Each structure stands twice: as C-alpha cells, then as structure tokens.
Amino acid sequence: MATYNPKSSHAEEFICDEEIRESLDYASRNKSNRSLIEGILNKAASLHGLSHKEAAVLLDCDIPEMNQRLFSLAREIKEAFYGNRIVLFAPLYLSNYCVNGCVYCPYHGKNRTIPRRKLSQEEIAAEVRALEDMGHKRLAVEAGEDPVHNPLEYILESIKTIYSTKSGNGSIRRVNVNIAATTVENYRRLHGAGIGTYILFQETYDRKNYEALHPTGPKSDYCYHTEAMDRAQEGGCDDVGCGVLYGLNNYRYELVGQLMHAEHLEARFGVGPHTISVPRLCPADDIDLSDFPNVLPDDIFCKIVAIIRIAAPYTGMIISTRESRKVREKVLGLGISQISGGSRTSVGGYTTPERHDETAQFDVHDLRSLDEVVDWLIGMDHIPSFCTACYREGRTGDRFMSLVKAGKIHHCCTPNALLTLEEYLMDYASPQTRSAGQALIRKEMEKVPEPVRTRALSYLDRIAVGERDFRF
Ligand code: SAM
C-alpha cells in the first residue's frame, strides 16, 4: 500500500487513496464539530489556504451558519486576490479524431454517429478571424488524442497559425492548450511554441473509477495521466491548469484529490496550479446522463467552488459554457476568475455554426454572444477583462504566484483589465455595451492607485484614437 507523500513524483504516493479515504472519514466524523469548523474558517480567513483534510470537513459541514460564513469568506477572498475582474476566453476545437475510449466523451473512438473533422490551417485561420472579430484575445485549443490525425506537429503548426492570424485590430495574444498527456520533450516543444497554460483535466482521481471510465487507448494509463503536470513542469510549462469532471465519481473524493494534486505541485515545484477548472458532465451525442449516478446538484457544485476558492486562494478558477447563465451568476461571486463566452464546442463551429450540432463535444448551456456576456458582466459590476499581460511580460509560474500571494496583482491587473475592456468596447461592442462599459471604466479607474492611474488614463486616451496593446 502506498504512503502519502506530496513531494513524491509517483501518482499513487501524491494522490494517495488511503489518505483520501481517511480524510473523508475524518470529515464525516467532524461535520458538526463547531469548534473545529470555526478554527478551519479562521485559518482560511488568514488567506493562507487550507489542507485537503480541512477542506473535506467544510464540504461535509452541516451547520447552516458555518456554511453561510464559508460562502461570505469565498466572496471576500475572491475580492482580495482577484478583485471584480473576470477574464474572458473561448475554446477552439481543432479536431475531434480520438483513439481513446472515455465512456463519457462523445469523441470516444467507438462512437460511429459523430462526424469526424480536423481543421486545415486555412480553416483554423478562418476560425481565428471569426473569434477575433467577436473580440476574443485568449483561446483554449482543444483536440482529441490521435497520433495519426492530430500529432504534436499539427498542434504546433496550428498554434503558429493562430498567433500569426490578424483581423482588423484583432489578435490572439494567449493560446492555452488542452490536449492529452504527453512526454517531457513534447511539453518542451509546446512551451517553445509560446503556449499560455497547459490544461489537462484529471477527470477522476479515483484510480478504479478512472480505469473503468477509460477502458482503452493511451489515456487508460492512470499514472501516466496523473503525472502529466509533473512532466509539463519539467518541460518548462510552469502555468498548468487542473480540473475534475464533476459527475463522474463521488464529488467528496474528487475535491480532496484535486486539492492534494495542488499541494503536490506546490511541494514539488514551488507553484501550485495556475488554474483549477470546474467542468460538470453534460449530455452529448451518444452520452446519456442517466448512465452516470454521480451527477451533482447545483447547491453542492456552488459549495465546491467556494471551498476551492478559500483552500487555494491564489489559484485562478475557470467555468465554461457547460453551465447555464443562472449557475454562472451564482459562482461568479464565489471565486470564479475566468469564464468562456460565445463558445462553440464543435470543430469549425465559429465559421460554420450549422455544423455545431453534428460535431459538438457537449451541449453548451450558455448560448449568449460574447457581447451579451460582456454586457451581463458589466451589469453585475464585474470588469470583463481581455488581459493577457502577465504571460507576455514573463510573469508566469512562481513569478506570477508570488505577486498574487503578496496581493500586488491589483496594481497591474485592474488597469490592464480596464485597458483591454476599453479596446473591446471601441472595436467590437454594441452601443449599449459600450456606454455601460465606459461608465464602469470611469468608476473603476478612480480606485487605481497613483502613479499607475495617471499612466492608465493617458493610455485610455491613446486607445480612443486608435492605438492598441498597452500593458502594465
Ligand atoms: N483530449 C484531451 C484529453 O484527453 O484530456 C482533452 C480535450 S477534451 C476536448 C476536454 C475535456 O472535455 C475533457 O478533459 C473532459 O473533461 C471534458 N468532457 C468530455 N466529455 C464531456 C461531457 N460529456 N460533458 C462535459 N465535459 C466533457
């Protein structure tokens, strides 16, 4: 039996099944232990995060006023580290060819009903122009795993195409990549291609469950998949994005596993995950949710978001259009810092929307346009941000995290968010969004400390006359 060791490079030692089960047992024994829970919440309020075991207790906690305090704390911590900024991005699906057998994903190799498609470089450039014309600056590239149809060379060429395609004032300034686990050498090549975050969802941390859900293909190797972020770090990708696909397995097990993974990366590389995504299983072609008994309700989902926020206070949190407007509204205040908008989950879906239903990976619940999403965020007093500055200024990995931990990110993030919002408003927004957005910018600029404010105001004037791409 493996012993828990967060510094180990072996999956079964840093994601230790026995330690997870012990933590869950401890949590259920202490779910009404008021003094223990109070102590955990006080610790969280000091902004230094929580252990996986402490987080497990909060998840089980059945004292209503303690749960209320948890939610308020999540709001305060979100505000302290991320302010009211929400970064926007869109997924770009390159290919749905896949050799894996993931039983929850419509791309699984045995699905004969989904049409297979892979974009040519010309088609990628057309998709990118469509995304730039909406106002996007940040993409998450998605592809199935298929060494013949989607080898790494194809992904690298596609990244080059994306960065070099420009439409009007538009440009993609950060390409995050969500592709299958690979070798250190391939991570080195991805890093060399200038990717932002390397994203890989664990799907489930429970080895038995993982093996049942991934019966065939390279992804069926639990340890190779679970150790991928270590290899990514070794290959120079120091911004990595984790996530569990909630609904596949018992959510209590998954939350503890997720936090152990974060503790491991911090212990081994001195920097935890750059982002944690919280995808939930959706219906899709050939995928019927009634086959998945662990689908979780909205209230638990919100509690999970709040706990991740206070347990890993400086980690970005991402929610996609898998969630409805209503759920997105709830979790925005609880710790989410990035959302997708105007998304298509089909291959070629931005230029050929009619194809959407055929090749879509899953059903999108939030179908609004990017402009509608921006306007909605402004209406709730969030600052929609198209900022990509940290990564372009070399503030990645521990250089980014040390700024966030010191609470200094406000001095550059807020002005950068406001400047990129102004670019969006000038180039792409509807008249209604533009006037609401410019009022928000005036209000938020007042809060920016001097001397940054004076400089930011002068950049705003220059954006108004057509200059672009200022950053702190
Ligand atoms: N092929 C890559 C891999 O294997 O990790 C990643 C790309 S896949 C397009 C991105 C993610 O979509 C998967 O990691 C999975 O969590 C998620 N996904 C798959 N099927 C889904 C479904 N039915 N509902 C919601 N998300 C799903």
XYZ file of C-alpha atoms and ligand atoms in Angstrom:
499
model
C 0.000 0.000 0.000
C 1.336 3.474 -0.945
C 2.146 6.060 1.743
C 1.026 9.668 1.236
C 3.933 11.834 0.125
C 3.147 15.168 -1.549
C 6.777 15.540 -2.701
C 6.867 12.184 -4.474
C 6.848 12.014 -8.270
C 4.682 8.852 -8.203
C 0.948 9.287 -8.716
C -0.089 6.701 -6.122
C 2.006 8.494 -3.463
C 0.896 12.095 -4.074
C -2.721 11.111 -4.794
C -2.910 8.528 -2.033
C -6.201 6.600 -1.965
C -5.807 5.700 1.701
C -5.136 9.319 2.715
C -8.210 10.467 0.740
C -10.419 7.875 2.421
C -9.055 8.758 5.869
C -9.722 12.467 5.193
C -13.303 11.680 4.142
C -13.828 9.585 7.231
C -12.411 12.364 9.456
C -14.714 14.840 7.677
C -17.873 12.824 8.246
C -16.978 12.351 11.933
C -16.479 16.111 12.325
C -19.233 17.536 10.151
C -20.999 19.025 13.224
C -17.845 19.849 15.191
C -18.422 23.574 15.653
C -15.095 24.487 17.265
C -13.063 22.567 14.683
C -15.008 24.136 11.809
C -14.687 27.602 13.318
C -10.919 27.089 13.553
C -10.744 26.000 9.895
C -12.720 29.052 8.760
C -10.483 31.335 10.858
C -7.439 29.792 9.244
C -8.974 30.337 5.784
C -9.645 33.975 6.693
C -5.888 34.476 7.135
C -5.658 33.915 3.336
C -3.074 31.155 3.515
C -5.274 28.370 2.190
C -6.387 25.054 3.678
C -5.232 21.458 3.572
C -7.224 18.803 1.696
C -8.347 17.396 5.061
C -9.652 20.738 6.323
C -11.443 21.331 3.027
C -13.098 17.899 3.349
C -14.538 18.892 6.733
C -16.045 22.077 5.273
C -17.597 20.114 2.437
C -19.415 17.862 4.907
C -20.203 20.646 7.412
C -23.910 20.610 8.285
C -24.057 23.740 10.489
C -26.031 26.351 8.480
C -24.356 29.486 9.892
C -20.895 27.986 9.337
C -21.827 27.278 5.732
C -23.009 30.889 5.395
C -19.654 32.063 6.726
C -17.885 29.831 4.209
C -19.752 31.498 1.336
C -19.056 35.035 2.623
C -15.400 34.185 3.077
C -15.183 32.867 -0.501
C -16.598 36.217 -1.705
C -14.116 38.199 0.408
C -11.142 36.120 -0.704
C -12.143 36.387 -4.348
C -12.292 40.151 -3.913
C -8.936 40.279 -2.063
C -6.937 38.364 -4.689
C -8.836 38.865 -7.918
C -10.981 41.963 -7.321
C -14.053 42.104 -9.549
C -12.211 41.208 -12.751
C -13.402 38.288 -14.874
C -11.108 37.160 -17.685
C -12.803 36.024 -20.910
C -11.733 33.299 -23.314
C -13.131 30.940 -25.948
C -12.371 27.312 -26.789
C -11.163 26.469 -30.296
C -11.745 22.842 -31.307
C -9.164 21.745 -33.873
C -10.043 18.078 -34.324
C -12.408 15.515 -32.844
C -10.448 12.489 -34.041
C -9.675 10.444 -30.949
C -8.352 6.956 -30.231
C -9.338 6.886 -26.559
C -12.347 5.102 -25.133
C -13.525 7.658 -22.495
C -17.077 6.470 -21.828
C -18.415 9.970 -21.002
C -17.000 11.753 -24.073
C -18.699 11.686 -27.488
C -15.249 11.757 -29.157
C -14.559 8.215 -27.921
C -13.138 6.053 -30.676
C -16.120 3.718 -30.907
C -18.682 6.474 -31.495
C -19.700 5.935 -35.101
C -22.501 8.539 -35.142
C -20.385 11.680 -34.674
C -18.842 13.010 -37.908
C -15.040 13.260 -37.573
C -13.417 16.525 -38.573
C -10.000 18.075 -38.417
C -9.394 21.689 -39.426
C -6.819 22.579 -42.081
C -4.526 25.555 -41.366
C -6.687 27.714 -43.669
C -9.800 26.681 -41.729
C -8.036 27.454 -38.439
C -7.142 30.931 -39.714
C -10.818 31.472 -40.659
C -11.970 30.352 -37.196
C -9.416 32.672 -35.583
C -10.592 35.630 -37.679
C -14.179 34.898 -36.592
C -13.080 34.799 -32.931
C -11.036 37.995 -33.282
C -13.991 39.724 -34.941
C -16.039 38.897 -31.829
C -13.317 40.494 -29.664
C -11.534 37.463 -28.226
C -7.825 37.725 -27.331
C -7.374 34.442 -25.445
C -8.130 30.931 -26.702
C -8.095 27.438 -25.294
C -7.129 24.995 -28.039
C -8.905 21.625 -27.752
C -8.280 18.374 -29.587
C -8.876 14.669 -29.197
C -5.895 12.328 -28.873
C -4.919 10.722 -32.153
C -1.244 10.323 -33.060
C -2.084 9.900 -36.754
C -4.622 12.693 -37.277
C -3.543 15.111 -34.519
C 0.194 14.577 -33.898
C 2.023 17.205 -31.858
C 3.408 18.704 -35.096
C -0.197 19.502 -36.125
C -0.877 21.197 -32.778
C 2.363 23.221 -33.008
C 1.617 24.320 -36.570
C -1.903 25.294 -35.513
C -0.557 27.424 -32.635
C 1.709 29.236 -35.115
C -1.268 29.848 -37.396
C -3.351 31.181 -34.504
C -0.693 33.641 -33.311
C 0.002 34.888 -36.830
C -3.629 35.413 -37.935
C -4.837 39.005 -37.568
C -8.165 40.555 -38.471
C -8.524 44.338 -38.132
C -7.279 45.339 -34.673
C -7.749 41.746 -33.546
C -5.049 39.339 -32.462
C -4.890 36.279 -30.271
C -2.416 37.127 -27.552
C -2.547 33.969 -25.465
C -3.156 30.375 -26.587
C -3.836 27.913 -23.789
C -3.744 24.269 -24.762
C -5.956 21.406 -23.609
C -4.548 18.269 -25.193
C -3.766 14.773 -23.978
C -0.960 13.939 -21.568
C 2.370 13.743 -23.355
C 6.145 13.465 -22.887
C 8.542 15.980 -21.287
C 10.068 16.557 -24.722
C 6.655 17.396 -26.205
C 5.884 19.744 -23.304
C 9.190 21.447 -24.046
C 8.069 21.941 -27.642
C 4.688 23.311 -26.534
C 6.467 25.713 -24.202
C 8.727 26.745 -27.076
C 5.641 27.455 -29.209
C 4.594 30.100 -26.661
C 1.581 28.464 -25.080
C -0.067 30.096 -22.077
C -1.454 27.489 -19.694
C -1.193 23.764 -20.328
C -4.590 22.401 -19.276
C -5.394 18.776 -18.601
C -8.389 17.556 -16.655
C -7.814 14.615 -14.393
C -11.470 13.609 -14.932
C -11.368 11.490 -11.737
C -8.676 10.919 -9.122
C -10.138 7.552 -8.080
C -7.923 5.009 -9.821
C -10.508 2.210 -10.040
C -13.137 4.578 -11.334
C -10.602 6.136 -13.747
C -9.739 2.742 -15.197
C -13.409 1.842 -15.663
C -14.145 5.169 -17.378
C -11.074 4.955 -19.651
C -11.071 1.322 -20.759
C -8.953 1.729 -23.911
C -6.378 3.993 -25.554
C -3.319 5.817 -24.198
C -5.456 7.742 -21.704
C -6.299 4.499 -19.889
C -2.897 4.680 -18.086
C -3.862 6.327 -14.765
C -0.306 7.046 -13.586
C 0.840 8.486 -16.927
C -2.182 10.801 -16.936
C -1.913 11.797 -13.262
C 1.817 12.547 -13.538
C 1.337 14.698 -16.670
C 1.540 18.022 -14.821
C 4.900 16.993 -13.361
C 6.207 16.303 -16.852
C 4.706 19.589 -18.087
C 6.598 21.456 -15.336
C 9.788 19.574 -16.204
C 9.286 20.597 -19.835
C 9.063 24.289 -18.879
C 5.257 24.712 -18.848
C 5.084 26.431 -15.473
C 1.438 27.522 -15.772
C -0.640 24.353 -15.574
C -4.433 24.089 -15.311
C -6.122 21.198 -13.488
C -9.731 20.066 -13.220
C -12.026 17.233 -12.281
C -15.011 16.355 -14.459
C -17.652 16.583 -11.737
C -20.364 13.998 -12.153
C -18.108 11.059 -12.984
C -17.343 10.000 -9.431
C -18.194 10.842 -5.811
C -17.567 14.604 -5.528
C -16.147 14.346 -1.983
C -13.369 12.056 -3.195
C -12.688 14.363 -6.151
C -12.414 17.595 -4.170
C -9.891 16.033 -1.809
C -7.948 14.536 -4.755
C -7.918 17.902 -6.543
C -6.514 19.719 -3.512
C -3.906 17.000 -2.935
C -2.796 17.455 -6.525
C -2.433 21.203 -5.928
C -0.471 20.539 -2.703
C 1.785 18.164 -4.606
C 2.612 20.685 -7.350
C 3.307 23.336 -4.735
C 5.506 20.927 -2.718
C 7.441 19.655 -5.711
C 7.727 22.740 -7.934
C 7.061 25.628 -5.538
C 3.997 26.650 -7.527
C 0.510 25.178 -7.477
C -1.825 25.043 -10.467
C -2.293 28.352 -12.290
C -5.967 27.499 -12.702
C -8.492 24.964 -11.477
C -11.436 24.358 -13.794
C -14.741 23.044 -12.537
C -16.377 21.302 -15.506
C -19.524 19.274 -14.905
C -20.631 16.368 -17.034
C -23.086 17.411 -19.799
C -25.343 15.449 -22.120
C -23.776 14.867 -25.553
C -24.006 12.701 -28.656
C -24.007 9.049 -27.516
C -23.790 10.157 -23.850
C -26.834 9.773 -21.623
C -26.537 11.377 -18.174
C -28.837 8.742 -16.671
C -25.883 6.330 -17.041
C -23.939 8.470 -14.529
C -25.262 8.190 -10.958
C -22.828 10.803 -9.551
C -24.209 13.853 -11.376
C -24.264 16.554 -8.706
C -26.832 19.236 -7.841
C -26.220 22.995 -8.151
C -26.009 23.711 -4.413
C -23.179 21.206 -3.875
C -21.475 22.477 -7.013
C -21.533 26.053 -5.612
C -20.158 24.824 -2.296
C -17.283 23.099 -4.113
C -16.419 26.349 -5.926
C -16.459 28.273 -2.622
C -14.234 25.692 -0.897
C -11.675 25.624 -3.705
C -11.559 29.428 -3.529
C -10.710 29.526 0.160
C -8.476 26.433 0.112
C -6.342 27.656 -2.829
C -6.902 31.423 -2.643
C -4.389 32.490 -5.312
C -5.379 29.955 -7.967
C -7.467 31.154 -10.917
C -10.785 29.346 -11.305
C -12.491 28.682 -14.615
C -16.094 27.991 -15.524
C -17.234 27.253 -19.065
C -20.474 27.486 -21.015
C -21.249 23.945 -19.854
C -23.079 25.872 -17.121
C -26.225 27.942 -17.541
C -26.360 31.698 -17.061
C -28.088 31.135 -13.708
C -25.365 28.866 -12.294
C -22.617 31.081 -13.728
C -24.184 34.053 -11.984
C -24.106 32.206 -8.653
C -20.498 31.039 -8.833
C -19.006 34.258 -10.234
C -19.038 35.879 -6.811
C -17.796 32.727 -5.097
C -14.388 32.630 -6.671
C -14.505 32.184 -10.423
C -11.926 34.366 -12.192
C -12.228 33.221 -15.835
C -15.204 32.322 -18.000
C -15.733 31.423 -21.628
C -18.194 33.353 -23.746
C -19.780 32.997 -27.180
C -18.332 29.458 -27.258
C -18.758 26.713 -29.840
C -17.653 23.223 -28.874
C -17.725 21.881 -32.416
C -14.903 21.596 -34.934
C -15.290 24.615 -37.236
C -18.244 25.930 -35.233
C -17.333 29.635 -35.434
C -17.322 29.743 -39.246
C -19.919 27.025 -39.886
C -22.380 27.263 -36.975
C -24.795 24.945 -38.773
C -22.276 22.154 -38.178
C -22.498 22.783 -34.452
C -24.976 20.073 -33.648
C -23.052 17.482 -35.610
C -19.558 17.648 -34.115
C -20.158 19.387 -30.780
C -18.312 17.865 -27.854
C -21.137 18.577 -25.441
C -24.277 20.697 -25.211
C -23.474 24.311 -24.345
C -25.908 25.716 -21.770
C -24.993 29.371 -22.066
C -25.659 30.260 -25.697
C -25.282 34.050 -25.456
C -22.964 36.029 -27.729
C -19.711 37.467 -26.337
C -21.252 40.955 -26.392
C -24.203 39.729 -24.327
C -21.832 38.088 -21.842
C -19.725 41.268 -21.569
C -22.834 43.401 -21.055
C -24.147 40.965 -18.431
C -20.842 41.080 -16.505
C -20.798 44.884 -16.591
C -24.389 44.941 -15.330
C -23.273 42.914 -12.288
C -20.296 45.257 -11.659
C -17.679 42.735 -12.753
C -14.912 44.027 -15.013
C -14.786 41.875 -18.174
C -11.071 41.539 -18.908
C -9.267 40.515 -22.093
C -5.902 40.852 -20.383
C -3.003 38.580 -21.345
C -0.256 40.797 -19.925
C 1.280 38.596 -17.207
C 2.238 35.862 -19.577
C 3.531 38.327 -22.183
C 5.589 40.133 -19.542
C 7.125 36.849 -18.351
C 5.051 36.765 -15.159
C 4.342 33.016 -15.213
C 4.679 30.183 -12.705
C 6.108 31.273 -9.352
C 6.779 34.836 -10.627
C 3.009 35.263 -11.121
C 2.075 33.426 -7.929
C 4.422 35.426 -5.713
C 2.777 38.650 -6.949
C -0.712 37.256 -6.301
C 0.290 35.986 -2.870
C 1.656 39.420 -1.969
C -1.687 40.946 -3.049
C 0.203 43.134 -5.564
C -1.534 41.892 -8.662
C -4.165 44.656 -8.288
C -1.624 47.276 -9.293
C -1.278 45.823 -12.750
C -4.340 43.583 -13.195
C -7.058 46.174 -12.673
C -5.577 48.769 -15.057
C -4.794 46.023 -17.595
C -8.367 44.740 -17.345
C -9.743 48.252 -17.865
C -7.465 48.974 -20.839
C -8.352 45.718 -22.598
C -12.038 46.308 -21.876
C -11.748 49.731 -23.496
C -10.160 48.104 -26.580
C -13.079 45.678 -26.728
C -15.637 48.473 -26.348
C -14.031 50.571 -29.106
C -13.639 47.735 -31.604
C -16.472 45.261 -31.073
C -19.167 46.276 -28.592
C -22.780 47.154 -29.285
C -23.732 50.780 -28.409
C -25.452 49.632 -25.190
C -22.447 47.598 -24.009
C -20.074 50.422 -24.950
C -21.816 53.074 -22.895
C -22.312 50.780 -19.873
C -18.671 49.652 -20.128
C -17.246 53.143 -20.378
C -19.190 54.211 -17.289
C -17.740 51.201 -15.447
C -14.200 52.073 -16.589
C -14.555 55.654 -15.277
C -15.768 54.350 -11.910
C -13.101 51.645 -11.561
C -10.233 53.927 -12.647
C -10.899 56.015 -9.530
C -9.824 53.025 -7.420
C -6.492 52.506 -9.234
C -3.601 53.807 -7.109
C -1.307 56.612 -8.308
C 1.010 56.851 -10.210
C -0.490 53.928 -12.171
C -3.821 55.733 -12.626
C -2.372 58.761 -14.430
C -0.472 56.493 -16.803
C -3.545 54.280 -17.372
C -5.694 57.337 -18.128
C -3.205 58.506 -20.731
C -3.287 55.020 -22.338
C -7.100 55.190 -22.406
C -6.855 58.464 -24.388
C -4.492 56.804 -26.835
C -6.820 53.778 -27.242
C -9.620 56.220 -28.094
C -7.556 57.484 -31.054
C -6.777 54.009 -32.369
C -3.599 52.836 -30.593
C -3.705 49.344 -29.048
C -1.967 46.903 -26.727
C -0.833 48.917 -23.702
C 0.006 46.978 -20.584
C 1.495 47.143 -17.123
N -8.244 15.095 -25.404
C -7.814 15.810 -24.263
C -7.769 14.875 -23.074
O -7.989 13.707 -23.237
O -7.516 15.342 -21.985
C -8.633 16.978 -23.860
C -9.624 17.565 -24.745
S -11.293 17.324 -24.283
C -11.782 18.157 -25.713
C -11.572 18.412 -22.941
C -12.365 17.927 -21.771
O -13.750 17.851 -22.069
C -12.078 16.580 -21.219
O -10.921 16.581 -20.449
C -13.323 16.267 -20.396
O -13.161 16.606 -19.029
C -14.378 17.177 -20.999
N -15.566 16.398 -21.446
C -15.581 15.257 -22.146
N -16.844 14.819 -22.291
C -17.648 15.696 -21.659
C -19.058 15.774 -21.432
N -19.895 14.852 -21.887
N -19.529 16.823 -20.713
C -18.698 17.756 -20.238
N -17.363 17.752 -20.437
C -16.837 16.723 -21.125
